[in-house]
GROMACS .gro file of C-alpha atoms in nm:
model
  201
    1MET     CA    1  -0.350  -3.674   8.986
    2ARG     CA    2  -0.235  -3.335   9.076
    3GLU     CA    3  -0.386  -3.351   9.445
    4GLN     CA    4  -0.196  -3.674   9.475
    5ILE     CA    5   0.116  -3.496   9.389
    6ILE     CA    6   0.094  -3.230   9.618
    7HIS     CA    7  -0.025  -3.501   9.868
    8LYS     CA    8   0.308  -3.732   9.835
    9SER     CA    9   0.562  -3.391   9.771
   10ALA     CA   10   0.415  -3.265  10.115
   11GLU     CA   11   0.453  -3.610  10.279
   12LEU     CA   12   0.819  -3.581  10.156
   13PHE     CA   13   0.909  -3.209  10.220
   14LEU     CA   14   0.809  -3.262  10.575
   15SER     CA   15   1.014  -3.498  10.622
   16LEU     CA   16   1.317  -3.488  10.371
   17GLY     CA   17   1.310  -3.071  10.393
   18PHE     CA   18   1.181  -2.815  10.076
   19LYS     CA   19   1.555  -2.792   9.954
   20SER     CA   20   1.656  -3.148   9.941
   21VAL     CA   21   1.351  -3.288   9.762
   22THR     CA   22   1.412  -3.287   9.367
   23MET     CA   23   1.101  -3.371   9.147
   24ASP     CA   24   1.322  -3.639   9.073
   25ASP     CA   25   1.223  -3.776   9.347
   26ILE     CA   26   0.885  -3.703   9.373
   27ALA     CA   27   0.808  -3.882   9.031
   28SER     CA   28   1.070  -4.159   9.173
   29GLU     CA   29   0.805  -4.214   9.441
   30MET     CA   30   0.504  -4.145   9.274
   31GLY     CA   31   0.604  -4.423   8.980
   32ILE     CA   32   0.518  -4.141   8.717
   33SER     CA   33   0.757  -3.924   8.496
   34LYS     CA   34   0.910  -3.579   8.586
   35LYS     CA   35   0.704  -3.464   8.229
   36THR     CA   36   0.381  -3.558   8.420
   37ILE     CA   37   0.456  -3.307   8.725
   38TYR     CA   38   0.554  -3.073   8.505
   39VAL     CA   39   0.194  -3.102   8.271
   40HIS     CA   40   0.092  -2.966   8.646
   41PHE     CA   41   0.331  -2.733   8.813
   42GLU     CA   42   0.560  -2.508   8.581
   43ASN     CA   43   0.854  -2.515   8.825
   44LYS     CA   44   0.965  -2.652   9.197
   45THR     CA   45   0.885  -2.364   9.318
   46LYS     CA   46   0.503  -2.347   9.167
   47LEU     CA   47   0.492  -2.707   9.361
   48VAL     CA   48   0.636  -2.562   9.691
   49GLU     CA   49   0.367  -2.284   9.647
   50ALA     CA   50   0.095  -2.515   9.567
   51VAL     CA   51   0.194  -2.825   9.903
   52THR     CA   52   0.245  -2.495  10.119
   53PHE     CA   53  -0.108  -2.355  10.109
   54THR     CA   54  -0.249  -2.713  10.083
   55LEU     CA   55  -0.086  -2.809  10.434
   56PHE     CA   56  -0.222  -2.402  10.563
   57SER     CA   57  -0.583  -2.478  10.435
   58ASN     CA   58  -0.633  -2.826  10.600
   59ILE     CA   59  -0.512  -2.705  10.901
   60CYS     CA   60  -0.728  -2.439  10.922
   61ASP     CA   61  -1.064  -2.646  10.880
   62GLY     CA   62  -0.866  -2.865  11.137
   63ILE     CA   63  -0.847  -2.598  11.379
   64ASP     CA   64  -1.196  -2.430  11.302
   65CYS     CA   65  -1.348  -2.763  11.380
   66ILE     CA   66  -1.189  -2.766  11.732
   67CYS     CA   67  -1.306  -2.414  11.809
   68ASN     CA   68  -1.680  -2.510  11.682
   69ALA     CA   69  -1.641  -2.806  11.930
   70SER     CA   70  -1.455  -2.700  12.225
   71HIS     CA   71  -1.584  -2.672  12.597
   72ASN     CA   72  -1.340  -2.435  12.703
   73PRO     CA   73  -1.063  -2.216  12.571
   74ILE     CA   74  -0.794  -2.298  12.794
   75GLU     CA   75  -0.890  -2.682  12.650
   76GLU     CA   76  -0.897  -2.534  12.326
   77LEU     CA   77  -0.548  -2.396  12.277
   78TYR     CA   78  -0.444  -2.747  12.361
   79ASP     CA   79  -0.634  -2.952  12.130
   80ILE     CA   80  -0.509  -2.720  11.861
   81LYS     CA   81  -0.169  -2.737  11.980
   82MET     CA   82  -0.226  -3.161  11.936
   83TYR     CA   83  -0.425  -3.152  11.617
   84VAL     CA   84  -0.146  -2.933  11.467
   85MET     CA   85   0.174  -3.168  11.628
   86ASN     CA   86  -0.005  -3.503  11.443
   87TYR     CA   87  -0.070  -3.329  11.141
   88LEU     CA   88   0.293  -3.223  11.109
   89LYS     CA   89   0.397  -3.561  11.317
   90ASN     CA   90   0.608  -3.585  10.999
   91GLU     CA   91   0.821  -3.323  11.047
   92LYS     CA   92   1.172  -3.405  11.028
   93THR     CA   93   1.350  -3.076  10.923
   94SER     CA   94   1.248  -2.716  11.013
   95PRO     CA   95   0.983  -2.672  10.702
   96GLN     CA   96   0.918  -2.287  10.734
   97PHE     CA   97   1.272  -2.171  10.848
   98GLN     CA   98   1.395  -2.368  10.517
   99LEU     CA   99   1.099  -2.176  10.352
  100LYS     CA  100   1.218  -1.842  10.482
  101LYS     CA  101   1.568  -1.961  10.346
  102TYR     CA  102   1.527  -2.106   9.983
  103TYR     CA  103   1.127  -1.983   9.896
  104PRO     CA  104   1.111  -1.621  10.081
  105LYS     CA  105   0.802  -1.464   9.884
  106ILE     CA  106   0.601  -1.810   9.973
  107TYR     CA  107   0.697  -1.802  10.310
  108GLN     CA  108   0.598  -1.434  10.334
  109ILE     CA  109   0.287  -1.476  10.235
  110LEU     CA  110   0.237  -1.824  10.426
  111HIS     CA  111   0.310  -1.560  10.755
  112LEU     CA  112   0.081  -1.329  10.679
  113LYS     CA  113  -0.160  -1.590  10.632
  114GLN     CA  114  -0.080  -1.747  10.954
  115PHE     CA  115  -0.093  -1.461  11.136
  116GLU     CA  116  -0.424  -1.311  11.003
  117LYS     CA  117  -0.643  -1.670  11.111
  118MET     CA  118  -0.415  -1.732  11.416
  119HIS     CA  119  -0.497  -1.367  11.557
  120GLU     CA  120  -0.828  -1.372  11.457
  121SER     CA  121  -0.915  -1.750  11.650
  122VAL     CA  122  -0.664  -1.627  11.946
  123LYS     CA  123  -0.841  -1.332  11.996
  124GLU     CA  124  -1.195  -1.540  11.962
  125SER     CA  125  -1.097  -1.799  12.234
  126ILE     CA  126  -0.946  -1.490  12.467
  127GLN     CA  127  -1.237  -1.345  12.457
  128LYS     CA  128  -1.384  -1.618  12.518
  129GLY     CA  129  -1.204  -1.686  12.859
  130VAL     CA  130  -1.268  -1.315  12.933
  131ASP     CA  131  -1.654  -1.375  12.918
  132THR     CA  132  -1.662  -1.704  13.102
  133GLU     CA  133  -1.426  -1.569  13.338
  134LEU     CA  134  -1.148  -1.815  13.295
  135PHE     CA  135  -0.906  -1.555  13.176
  136ARG     CA  136  -0.896  -1.153  13.322
  137SER     CA  137  -1.090  -0.902  13.269
  138ASN     CA  138  -0.812  -0.630  13.247
  139ILE     CA  139  -0.634  -0.780  12.968
  140ASN     CA  140  -0.575  -0.570  12.585
  141VAL     CA  141  -0.711  -0.907  12.410
  142ASP     CA  142  -0.587  -0.817  12.123
  143PHE     CA  143  -0.251  -0.755  12.189
  144ILE     CA  144  -0.266  -1.068  12.383
  145SER     CA  145  -0.380  -1.235  12.056
  146ARG     CA  146  -0.094  -1.122  11.881
  147MET     CA  147   0.197  -1.167  12.171
  148TYR     CA  148   0.108  -1.554  12.138
  149PHE     CA  149   0.134  -1.556  11.757
  150ASN     CA  150   0.473  -1.425  11.836
  151GLY     CA  151   0.586  -1.640  12.041
  152MET     CA  152   0.436  -1.958  11.909
  153THR     CA  153   0.631  -1.801  11.567
  154GLY     CA  154   0.982  -1.768  11.787
  155ILE     CA  155   1.012  -2.080  11.914
  156LYS     CA  156   1.003  -2.284  11.572
  157ASP     CA  157   1.371  -2.088  11.519
  158ASP     CA  158   1.588  -2.338  11.559
  159THR     CA  159   1.888  -2.047  11.647
  160ILE     CA  160   1.707  -2.020  11.948
  161PHE     CA  161   1.597  -2.334  12.042
  162PRO     CA  162   1.862  -2.585  11.937
  163LYS     CA  163   1.634  -2.934  11.832
  164GLU     CA  164   1.944  -3.136  12.008
  165LYS     CA  165   1.836  -2.949  12.343
  166TYR     CA  166   1.387  -2.844  12.266
  167THR     CA  167   1.168  -3.085  12.064
  168MET     CA  168   0.906  -2.934  11.926
  169GLU     CA  169   0.623  -3.109  12.144
  170TYR     CA  170   0.804  -2.992  12.460
  171LEU     CA  171   0.846  -2.626  12.328
  172MET     CA  172   0.470  -2.625  12.191
  173GLU     CA  173   0.394  -2.693  12.572
  174SER     CA  174   0.598  -2.490  12.762
  175TYR     CA  175   0.470  -2.164  12.570
  176LEU     CA  176   0.120  -2.259  12.595
  177GLU     CA  177   0.163  -2.321  12.980
  178TYR     CA  178   0.403  -1.994  13.036
  179HIS     CA  179   0.072  -1.792  12.799
  180LEU     CA  180  -0.204  -1.908  12.934
  181ARG     CA  181  -0.101  -1.866  13.309
  182ALA     CA  182   0.015  -1.456  13.286
  183ILE     CA  183  -0.345  -1.448  13.158
  184VAL     CA  184  -0.623  -1.653  13.365
  185THR     CA  185  -0.772  -1.641  13.674
  186THR     CA  186  -0.790  -1.817  14.017
  187LYS     CA  187  -1.116  -1.982  13.881
  188GLY     CA  188  -0.923  -2.016  13.513
  189MET     CA  189  -0.602  -2.174  13.742
  190THR     CA  190  -0.786  -2.419  13.874
  191VAL     CA  191  -0.930  -2.535  13.573
  192LEU     CA  192  -0.566  -2.514  13.361
  193ASN     CA  193  -0.371  -2.747  13.671
  194ASN     CA  194  -0.683  -2.944  13.667
  195PHE     CA  195  -0.634  -3.032  13.249
  196ILE     CA  196  -0.283  -3.042  13.318
  197ASN     CA  197  -0.254  -3.289  13.588
  198LYS     CA  198  -0.572  -3.490  13.383
  199ASN     CA  199  -0.360  -3.514  13.059
  200GLN     CA  200  -0.012  -3.474  13.090
  201SER     CA  201   0.235  -3.722  13.308
   0.00000   0.00000   0.00000
């Protein structure tokens, strides 16, 4: 039952937001009593925490699978972007910024976990690109991976990139291309252009 509550709550939080979904809403959607939820979760904050870290863990597992199966670091980053977009396809609110506003402690822990995960995997990916001569050999791999995380986090800020003007898909696509064009070699540019021409209209 605990896993079912987490699963349904995740759906509701992603589509309606952390703030607006109540324990009553979750109980009603699941056809169970609110007491049943409280057997597994002491309060809404504990439920939000469980949902947040379950989603994060699931996304990490998917990213690991992509990294293990990737052909090259350019396609790898695009595959990860598509995976994350599909995973969060029901995201109609800005869950990370709602988390930051209403559950700042959970947000801080998540932000650190996201940084540690992305920093590690992006560093490996960039180094792979350098080793295969797709990325320039004179780049600072550690610095670039930190900048990438900072940029990917920054594009989710509604105040800078309002939803009415930019879709999340456009922002992720554009930022990824911006990032790659800054670090590719001539060989890497050919791979990138071929990939973009083949996969985008």
